[in-house]
Structure formats: C-alpha cells, structure tokens
Coordinates of C-alpha atoms in Angstrom, one line a residue:
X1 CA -24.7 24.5 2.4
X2 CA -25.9 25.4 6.1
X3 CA -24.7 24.5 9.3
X4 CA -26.0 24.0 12.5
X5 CA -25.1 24.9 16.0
X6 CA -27.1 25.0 19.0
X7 CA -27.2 28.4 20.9
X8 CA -30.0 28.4 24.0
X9 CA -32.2 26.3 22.5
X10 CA -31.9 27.5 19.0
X11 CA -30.3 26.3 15.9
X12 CA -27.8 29.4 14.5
X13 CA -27.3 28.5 10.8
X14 CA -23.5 29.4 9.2
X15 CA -23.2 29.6 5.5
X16 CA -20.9 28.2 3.8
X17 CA -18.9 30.8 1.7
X18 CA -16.5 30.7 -1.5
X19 CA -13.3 32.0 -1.1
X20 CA -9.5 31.7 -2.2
X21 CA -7.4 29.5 -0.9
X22 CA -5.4 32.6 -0.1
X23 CA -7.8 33.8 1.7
X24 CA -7.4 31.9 4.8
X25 CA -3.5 30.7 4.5
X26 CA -0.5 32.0 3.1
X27 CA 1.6 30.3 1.2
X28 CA 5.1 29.4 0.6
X29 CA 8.0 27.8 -1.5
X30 CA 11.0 25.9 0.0
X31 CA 14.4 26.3 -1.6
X32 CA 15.8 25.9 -4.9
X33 CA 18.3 24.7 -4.7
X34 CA 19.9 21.2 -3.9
X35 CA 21.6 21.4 -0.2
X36 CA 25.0 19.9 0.9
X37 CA 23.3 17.3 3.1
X38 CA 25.1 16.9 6.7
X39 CA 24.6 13.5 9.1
X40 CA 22.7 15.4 11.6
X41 CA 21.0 19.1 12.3
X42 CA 17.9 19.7 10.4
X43 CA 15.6 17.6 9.0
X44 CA 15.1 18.3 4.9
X45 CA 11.9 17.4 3.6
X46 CA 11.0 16.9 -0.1
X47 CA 8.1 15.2 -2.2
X48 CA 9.1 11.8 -1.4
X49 CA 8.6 12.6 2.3
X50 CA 4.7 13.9 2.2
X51 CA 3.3 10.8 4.0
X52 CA 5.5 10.5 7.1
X53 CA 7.4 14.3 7.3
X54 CA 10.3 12.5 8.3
X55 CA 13.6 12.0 6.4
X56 CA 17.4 10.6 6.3
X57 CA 18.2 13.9 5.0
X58 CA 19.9 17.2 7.4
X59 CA 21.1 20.1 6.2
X60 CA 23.6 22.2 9.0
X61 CA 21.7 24.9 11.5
X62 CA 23.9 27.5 9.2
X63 CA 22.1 26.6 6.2
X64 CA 19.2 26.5 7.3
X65 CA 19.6 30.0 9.6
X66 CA 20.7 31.5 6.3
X67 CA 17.7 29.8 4.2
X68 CA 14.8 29.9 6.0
X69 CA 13.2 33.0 7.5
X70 CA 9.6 31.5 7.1
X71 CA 9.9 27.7 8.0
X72 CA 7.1 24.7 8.8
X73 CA 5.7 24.7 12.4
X74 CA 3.1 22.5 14.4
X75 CA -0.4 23.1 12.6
X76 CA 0.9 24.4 9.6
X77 CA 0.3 22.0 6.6
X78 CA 3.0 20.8 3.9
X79 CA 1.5 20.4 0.0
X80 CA 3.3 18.8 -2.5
X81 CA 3.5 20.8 -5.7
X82 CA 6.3 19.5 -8.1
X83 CA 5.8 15.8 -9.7
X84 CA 2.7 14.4 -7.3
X85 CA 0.8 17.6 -6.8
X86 CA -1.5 18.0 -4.0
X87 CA -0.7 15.9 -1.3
X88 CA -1.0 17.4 2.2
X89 CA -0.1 16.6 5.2
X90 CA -0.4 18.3 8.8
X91 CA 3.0 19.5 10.9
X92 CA 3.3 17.5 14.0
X93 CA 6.4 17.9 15.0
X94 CA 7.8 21.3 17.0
X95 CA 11.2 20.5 15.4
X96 CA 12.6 23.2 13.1
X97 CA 11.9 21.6 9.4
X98 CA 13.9 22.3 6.1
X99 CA 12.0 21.5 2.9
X100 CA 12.7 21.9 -0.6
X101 CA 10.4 24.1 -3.6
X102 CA 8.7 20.3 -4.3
X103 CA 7.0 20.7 -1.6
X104 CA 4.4 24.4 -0.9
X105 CA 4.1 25.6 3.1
X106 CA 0.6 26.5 3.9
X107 CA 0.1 28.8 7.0
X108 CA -3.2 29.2 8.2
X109 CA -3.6 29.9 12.0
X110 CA -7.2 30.9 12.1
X111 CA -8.8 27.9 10.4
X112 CA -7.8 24.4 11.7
X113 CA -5.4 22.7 10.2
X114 CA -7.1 19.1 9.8
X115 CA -10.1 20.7 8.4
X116 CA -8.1 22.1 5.7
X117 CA -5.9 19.5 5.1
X118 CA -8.8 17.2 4.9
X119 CA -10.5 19.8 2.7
X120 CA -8.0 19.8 0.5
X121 CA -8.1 16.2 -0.2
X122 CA -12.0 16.7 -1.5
X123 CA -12.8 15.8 -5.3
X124 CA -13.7 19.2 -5.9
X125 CA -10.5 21.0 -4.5
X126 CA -8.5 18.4 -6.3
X127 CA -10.3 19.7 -9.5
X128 CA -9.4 23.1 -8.9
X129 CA -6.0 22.5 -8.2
X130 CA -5.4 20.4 -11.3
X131 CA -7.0 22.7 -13.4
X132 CA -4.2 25.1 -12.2
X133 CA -1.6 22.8 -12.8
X134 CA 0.9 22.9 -15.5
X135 CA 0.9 19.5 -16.5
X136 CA 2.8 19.9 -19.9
X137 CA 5.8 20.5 -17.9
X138 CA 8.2 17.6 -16.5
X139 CA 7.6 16.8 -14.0
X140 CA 4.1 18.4 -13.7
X141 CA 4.0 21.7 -10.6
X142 CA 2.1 24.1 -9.8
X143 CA 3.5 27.4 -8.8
X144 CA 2.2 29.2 -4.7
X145 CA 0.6 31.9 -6.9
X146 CA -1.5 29.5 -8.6
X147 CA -2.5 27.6 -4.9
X148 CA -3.7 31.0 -3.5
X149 CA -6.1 31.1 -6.4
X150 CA -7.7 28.2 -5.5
X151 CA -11.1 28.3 -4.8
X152 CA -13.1 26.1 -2.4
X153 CA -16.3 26.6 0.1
X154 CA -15.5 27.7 3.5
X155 CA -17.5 27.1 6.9
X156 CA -18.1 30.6 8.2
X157 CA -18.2 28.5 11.8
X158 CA -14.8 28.4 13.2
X159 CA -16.7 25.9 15.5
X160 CA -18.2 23.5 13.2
X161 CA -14.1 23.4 11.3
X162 CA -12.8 22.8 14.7
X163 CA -15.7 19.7 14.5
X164 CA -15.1 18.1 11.3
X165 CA -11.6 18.5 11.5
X166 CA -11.1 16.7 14.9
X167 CA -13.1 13.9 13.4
X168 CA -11.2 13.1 10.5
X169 CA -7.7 13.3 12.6
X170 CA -9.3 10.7 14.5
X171 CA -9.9 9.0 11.3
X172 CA -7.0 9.5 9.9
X173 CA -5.1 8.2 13.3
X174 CA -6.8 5.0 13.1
X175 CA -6.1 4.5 9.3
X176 CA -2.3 5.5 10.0
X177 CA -2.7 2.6 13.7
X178 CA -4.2 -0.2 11.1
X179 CA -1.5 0.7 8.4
X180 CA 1.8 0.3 10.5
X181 CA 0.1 -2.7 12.3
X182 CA -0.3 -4.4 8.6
X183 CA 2.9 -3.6 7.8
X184 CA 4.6 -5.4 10.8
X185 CA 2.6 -8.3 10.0
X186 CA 4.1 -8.0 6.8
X187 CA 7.4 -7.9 8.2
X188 CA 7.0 -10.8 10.6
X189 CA 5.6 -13.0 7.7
X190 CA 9.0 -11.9 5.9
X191 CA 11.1 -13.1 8.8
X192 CA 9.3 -16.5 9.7
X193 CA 10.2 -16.6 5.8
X194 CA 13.9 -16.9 6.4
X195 CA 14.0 -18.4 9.7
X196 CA 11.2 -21.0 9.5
X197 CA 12.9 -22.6 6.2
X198 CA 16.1 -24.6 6.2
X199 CA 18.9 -23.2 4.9
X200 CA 21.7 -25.1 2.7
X201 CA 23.2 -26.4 5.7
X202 CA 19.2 -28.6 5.9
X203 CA 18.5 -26.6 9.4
X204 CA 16.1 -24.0 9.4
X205 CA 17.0 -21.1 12.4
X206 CA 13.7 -21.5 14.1
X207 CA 11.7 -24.8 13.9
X208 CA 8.8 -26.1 16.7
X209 CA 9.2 -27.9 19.9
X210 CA 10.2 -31.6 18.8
X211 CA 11.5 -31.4 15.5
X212 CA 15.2 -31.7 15.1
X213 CA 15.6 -33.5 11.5
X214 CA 17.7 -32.5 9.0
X215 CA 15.5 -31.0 6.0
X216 CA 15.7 -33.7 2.8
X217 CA 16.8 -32.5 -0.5
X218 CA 14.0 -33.1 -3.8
X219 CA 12.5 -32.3 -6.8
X220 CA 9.6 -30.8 -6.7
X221 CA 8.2 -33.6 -9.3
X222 CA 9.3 -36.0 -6.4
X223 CA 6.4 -34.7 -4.0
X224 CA 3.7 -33.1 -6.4
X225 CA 1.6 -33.8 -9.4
X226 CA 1.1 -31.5 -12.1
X227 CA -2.6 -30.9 -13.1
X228 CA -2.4 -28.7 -16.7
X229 CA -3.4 -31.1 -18.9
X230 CA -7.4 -30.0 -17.2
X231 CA -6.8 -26.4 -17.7
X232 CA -9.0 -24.8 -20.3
X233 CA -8.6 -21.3 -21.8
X234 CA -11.6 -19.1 -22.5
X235 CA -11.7 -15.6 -24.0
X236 CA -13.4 -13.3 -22.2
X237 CA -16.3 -12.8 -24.5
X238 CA -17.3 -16.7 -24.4
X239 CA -17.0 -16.8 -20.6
X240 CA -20.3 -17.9 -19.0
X241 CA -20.8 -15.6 -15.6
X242 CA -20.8 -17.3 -12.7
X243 CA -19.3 -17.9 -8.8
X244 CA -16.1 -19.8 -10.0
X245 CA -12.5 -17.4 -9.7
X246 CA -11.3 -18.1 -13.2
X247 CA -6.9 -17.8 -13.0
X248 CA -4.4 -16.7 -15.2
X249 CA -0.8 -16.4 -14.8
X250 CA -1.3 -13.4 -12.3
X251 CA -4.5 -14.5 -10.2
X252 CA -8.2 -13.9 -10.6
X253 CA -9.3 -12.5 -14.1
X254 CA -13.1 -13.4 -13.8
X255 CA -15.8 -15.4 -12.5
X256 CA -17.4 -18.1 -14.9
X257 CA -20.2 -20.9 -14.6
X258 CA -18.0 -24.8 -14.2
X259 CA -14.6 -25.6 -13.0
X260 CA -11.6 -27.2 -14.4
X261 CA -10.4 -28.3 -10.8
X262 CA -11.4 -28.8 -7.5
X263 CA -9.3 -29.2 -4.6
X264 CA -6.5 -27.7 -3.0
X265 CA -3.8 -26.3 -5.6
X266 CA -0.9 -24.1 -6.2
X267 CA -1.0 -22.1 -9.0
X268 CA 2.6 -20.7 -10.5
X269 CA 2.8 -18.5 -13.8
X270 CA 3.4 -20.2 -17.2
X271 CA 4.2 -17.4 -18.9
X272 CA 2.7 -13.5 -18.2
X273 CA 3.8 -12.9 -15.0
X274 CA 3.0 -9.1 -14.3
X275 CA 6.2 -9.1 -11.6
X276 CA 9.2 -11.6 -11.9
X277 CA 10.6 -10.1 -8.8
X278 CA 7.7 -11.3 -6.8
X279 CA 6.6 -14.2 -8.8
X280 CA 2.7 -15.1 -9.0
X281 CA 1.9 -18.1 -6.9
X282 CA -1.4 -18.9 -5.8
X283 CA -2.6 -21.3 -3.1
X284 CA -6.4 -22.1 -3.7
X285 CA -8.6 -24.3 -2.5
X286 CA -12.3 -25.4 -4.1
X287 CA -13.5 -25.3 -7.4
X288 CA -11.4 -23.1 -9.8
X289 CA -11.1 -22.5 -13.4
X290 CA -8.0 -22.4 -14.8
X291 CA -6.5 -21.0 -18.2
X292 CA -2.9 -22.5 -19.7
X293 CA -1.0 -19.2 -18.4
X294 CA -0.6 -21.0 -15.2
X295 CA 1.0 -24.0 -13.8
X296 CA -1.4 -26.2 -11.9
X297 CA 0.4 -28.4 -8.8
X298 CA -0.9 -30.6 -5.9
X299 CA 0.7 -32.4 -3.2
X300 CA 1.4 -36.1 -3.0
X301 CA -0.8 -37.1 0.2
X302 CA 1.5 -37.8 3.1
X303 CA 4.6 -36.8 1.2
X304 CA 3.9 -32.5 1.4
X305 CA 1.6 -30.5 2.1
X306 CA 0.2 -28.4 -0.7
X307 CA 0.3 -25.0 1.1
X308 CA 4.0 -25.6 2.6
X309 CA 4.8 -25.8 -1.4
X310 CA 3.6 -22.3 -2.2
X311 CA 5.8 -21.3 0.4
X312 CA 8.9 -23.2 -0.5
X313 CA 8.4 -22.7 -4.4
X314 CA 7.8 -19.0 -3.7
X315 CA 11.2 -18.5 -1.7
X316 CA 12.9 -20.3 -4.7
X317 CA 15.1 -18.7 -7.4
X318 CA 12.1 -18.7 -10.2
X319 CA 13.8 -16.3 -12.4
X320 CA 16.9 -18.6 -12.8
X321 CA 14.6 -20.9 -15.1
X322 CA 12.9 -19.0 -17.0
X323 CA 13.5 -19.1 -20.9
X324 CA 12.4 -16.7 -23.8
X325 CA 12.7 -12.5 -23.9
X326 CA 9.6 -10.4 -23.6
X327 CA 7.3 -12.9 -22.4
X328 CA 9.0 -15.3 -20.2
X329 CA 8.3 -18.4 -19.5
X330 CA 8.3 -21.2 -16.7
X331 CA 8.8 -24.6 -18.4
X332 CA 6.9 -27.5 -17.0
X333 CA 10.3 -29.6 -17.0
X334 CA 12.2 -27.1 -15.4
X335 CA 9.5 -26.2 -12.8
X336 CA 9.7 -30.2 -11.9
X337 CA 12.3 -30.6 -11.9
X338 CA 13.3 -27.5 -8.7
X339 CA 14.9 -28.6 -5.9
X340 CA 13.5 -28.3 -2.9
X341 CA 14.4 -28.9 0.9
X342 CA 11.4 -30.6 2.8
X343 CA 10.6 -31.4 6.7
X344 CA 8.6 -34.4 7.7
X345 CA 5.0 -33.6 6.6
X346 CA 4.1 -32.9 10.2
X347 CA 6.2 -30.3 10.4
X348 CA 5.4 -28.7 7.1
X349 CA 1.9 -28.8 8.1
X350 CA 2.6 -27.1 11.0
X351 CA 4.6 -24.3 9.6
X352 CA 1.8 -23.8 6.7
X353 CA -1.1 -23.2 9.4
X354 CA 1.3 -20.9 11.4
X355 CA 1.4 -18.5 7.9
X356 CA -2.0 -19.2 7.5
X357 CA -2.6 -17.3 10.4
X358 CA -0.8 -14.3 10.0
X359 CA -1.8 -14.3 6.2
X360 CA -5.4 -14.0 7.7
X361 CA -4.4 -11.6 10.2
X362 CA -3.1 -9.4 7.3
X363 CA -6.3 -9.7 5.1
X364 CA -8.0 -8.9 8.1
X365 CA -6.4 -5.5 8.3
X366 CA -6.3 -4.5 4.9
X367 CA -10.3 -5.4 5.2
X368 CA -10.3 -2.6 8.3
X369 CA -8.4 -0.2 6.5
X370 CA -10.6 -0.4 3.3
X371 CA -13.6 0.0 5.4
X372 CA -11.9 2.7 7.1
X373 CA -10.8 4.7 4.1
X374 CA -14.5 4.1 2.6
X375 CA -15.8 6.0 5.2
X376 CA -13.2 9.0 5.3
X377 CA -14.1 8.8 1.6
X378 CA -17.8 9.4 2.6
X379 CA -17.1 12.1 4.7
X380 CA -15.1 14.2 2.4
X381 CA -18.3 14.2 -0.2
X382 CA -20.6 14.7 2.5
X383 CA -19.3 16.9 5.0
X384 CA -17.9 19.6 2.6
X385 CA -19.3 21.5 -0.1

C-alpha cells in the first residue's frame, strides 16, 4: 500500500513494509509479584487500569528503585497481556509509573506512539496477536516474546505516521471529551434522582420556585390504570415486519405490523428481567406492541403524570416484591398495590420534563460518540494495511 508526500512538485511514494512488532519497539514485562501497597509514592498500574493509566494503588520509591530499572515514560505505550489481551494505551503522564506483568511496556522512540497504538487496535493486528495467545490458559496471556513476533505493515514514512497518528489522537481526544461529558450527565441525572424526590419525611431536598407541599403518600393503583389485559404475545416466527417497537420485559425485541396500545405508557417487567438491580422500566409513548412479559401502566389524567411514574416506580424497592426463584416475578397486585409519595401534578410535570431534558442530552452524546467511534472505526480499515 503506497503513500504519498509532496516533494517540489512531485509525489514521492513510501511503501508500506512487513515487519515484527519487535522490530520497531521493545518490549517489556512488569513485576511478578503482588506489592505491599503504600497510601502514597508510586502509582501501580495493572489490567484494570488500561483505559485511564491512573490508579488508587502506590507502591514506596524503595520498591520501586529496587524493581524497576526499565519503567513506562511519556510516548511509550502500555498493552495489556494477562486476562483482556491487547488493549493499548499511550503514556501521558511524566510521572514515574509502577505496573504489574498483566500489563507489557512497549518502547518505541522512532515510530510515533499514536500511530502504533492506533495500529495496534486494527482487525488485522488484533488477529495476529490472538493467534499468539494462549487462550487455554486462565486467565488467557500472551508472553513479550510472543508480542515481538507480531507481524504488521509498517509506513516506511516517518512523516506520513507522524500524520495518521496526530489524527487519531485528535479523535481519540474528542471520543475521551464526549465520554466524560456523558458520564456527568449521568451523574447529575443520579443526583436530581435523590434530591428532586421526597424523602420519608414527604420533602424532597430540592424542589422549584413555588412549591412547598408536603408529598402525599399512595398506591400506585390509586393514580394509574393497568393496561395488560391488551397485551398480546407473538413468537418471533409469526411476527409480521413492520414500524411498531414490539416490548418484552427488557425493552424492544422487534418491529411488527399493528399495535396493542397507543398512548403514553410505562412499561415494568413481569417476569424476565435481564438486571433486578436496575430493573426494566420503560416510558413510551405512540403505538407499541406489547407481549405479557411486561406490565403495562398509564396515569389517571390530572392525578400523575405518566413519565413522573417511571421515575418514582423506578427509585422504588422492586426487588422486595418479587416472588418465585429463577425467573422472578412482579405480581400485578403487588405492583398496585406500591406506595408511592406524589407532588401536586404540576409539580410532577415539571420535574418529568426537567429529566426529559437531560435524558435527551444523554442520547444526544451517546449519538456523537457512536458516530465518533464509527469513524475512528473507518479509519483503522482504511488508513492501515
């Protein structure tokens, strides 16, 4: 595969060569053994740590004097190689780094370092490396000797590495800006959680300007109609295709041709849940089809709102009421029959459009990030060999 570069009017084309992994780096195992971990000095480093090279962990300056002759520096790149093998990641730091043998030290000072790292997240290294892996062993590793072997095409251009690499840091900076802003969205939504909703006292922490009521006590049944007895399970090979999201217990399982409902609806598993910690509810809204693995619940008009209820039924103790072993499951009674603490429905519909927002704020960013990753995707199949 040729590259370009533009010398006095001319294109000079570099080939792209194989070579060994060892080629261009050397390579390096961390220690063997387990330290005495201190409160402070330096900074140990293991598998767990590949996507942020930071860590809770410090081992003493001693230890690591005595440990480390050959230790990670700016530019060098870290590689997992015990349990999750083959995840890189680039030094940035120019603090002194302990790491332990999960994890390989690549040194390679006369290629650039985002070029490789980026190369060796390609489909085709990735190949290579696994074929060198021992994955009969548990946890699955691969040994330095077995990295060096590696083989991969090389731009003979020191310029055109210097290139490609510099792009995908960008890349990969703006992936890293979109992830840590989606995850403090995340974190707000969690705090509006417990501030926004009343406690047992009846007073939430933070409420809107004018509202000062104590929160009333109810049963769900009280303020919402249940909606099952329209639900109608279809197996998948009967299913006429279509533009209608047809639920289960855990969300979206297809699209079919007709509805069972249509309006605005919480959904709460029946039985099936894929995560009791984090139990399925679903706010919808339209025409939906719906199978009997889910509870189907509206609002009473001027009573609730129906999207304040997915919040308030999802910050409730669900596990409490289920029944059965395996496959648990969420009684109709018992789901009526929760108690609930309720605002006037001003105030709930206030506090349902202020989560609305940041709900769409996060769907926004995990839109920008797959588009994001799509194209890093793209690049690594079409700017390496």
């Amino acid at each position: 595969m040729p590259g370009h570069a533009g010398t006095g009017g001319r294109d000079v084309i570099f080939a792209w060569e194989q070579c060994k992994l060892g080629d261009v780096c050397d390579v390096y195992d961390g220690i063997h053994h387990t330290p005495d971990y201190q409160d402070n000095g330096i900074m140990f480093l293991s598998v767990e740590n590949i996507s942020t090279l930071t860590s809770d962990k410090f081992v003493s300056r001693d230890f690591f004097e005595q440990n480390y002759k050959i230790f990670p520096e700016k530019g060098d790149i870290l590689l997992t190689r015990i349990g999750n093998v083959g995840t890189p990641n680039v030094v940035e730091s120019t603090d002194k780094l302990a790491y332990y043998v999960s994890l390989a030290l690549l040194k390679a000072p006369k290629i650039n370092s985002y070029f490789l790292c980026n190369l060796i997240c390609t489909q085709e290294f990735k190949k290579e490396l696994h074929r060198k892996t021992l994955t009969t062993a548990i946890p699955q590793k691969i040994n330095k000797d077995e990295i060096r072997k590696i083989t991969f095409f090389d731009s003979t251009s020191s310029d055109e590495r210097k290139k490609i690499g510099s792009l995908l840091e960008k890349i990969n900076f703006t992936i890293t800006l979109h992830e840590e802003k989606k995850q403090q969205l995340k974190c707000l939504k969690s705090a509006l959680l417990q501030k926004m909703f009343a406690y047992k006292s009846g007073y939430p922490a933070i409420r809107f300007e004018g509202f000062s009521d104590e929160w009333e006590q109810c049963k769900l049944g009280d303020v919402a109609d249940r909606f099952d007895n329209l639900r109608v399970p279809v197996i998948a090979n009967l299913r006429k295709n279509g533009d209608t999201p047809y639920y289960g217990a855990n969300g979206i399982q297809d699209y079919v041709d007709g509805y069972t409902h249509d309006g605005e609806y919480i959904l709460v598993a029946e039985d099936g849940a894929n995560n009791l910690k984090n139990y399925p509810i679903n706010y919808v809204s339209g025409r939906i089809w719906v199978n009997n693995h889910a509870h189907v619940l509206q609002a009473i008009p001027y009573l609730a709102s129906t999207r304040f209820l997915g919040y308030e039924i999802g910050r409730s103790n669900i596990v409490s009421l289920l029944v059965g072993g395996g496959r648990a499951k969420l009684n109709a009674d018992a789901l009526m029959n929760m108690n609930l603490n309720l605002p006037k429905i001003k105030e709930q519909e206030l506090i349902a459009d202020l989560f609305q927002k940041v709900e769409i704020s996060i769907t926004l960013q995990n839109y920008k990030l797959d588009k994001l990753k799509n194209l890093k995707s793209s690049l690594l199949k079409k700017m390496f060999i």
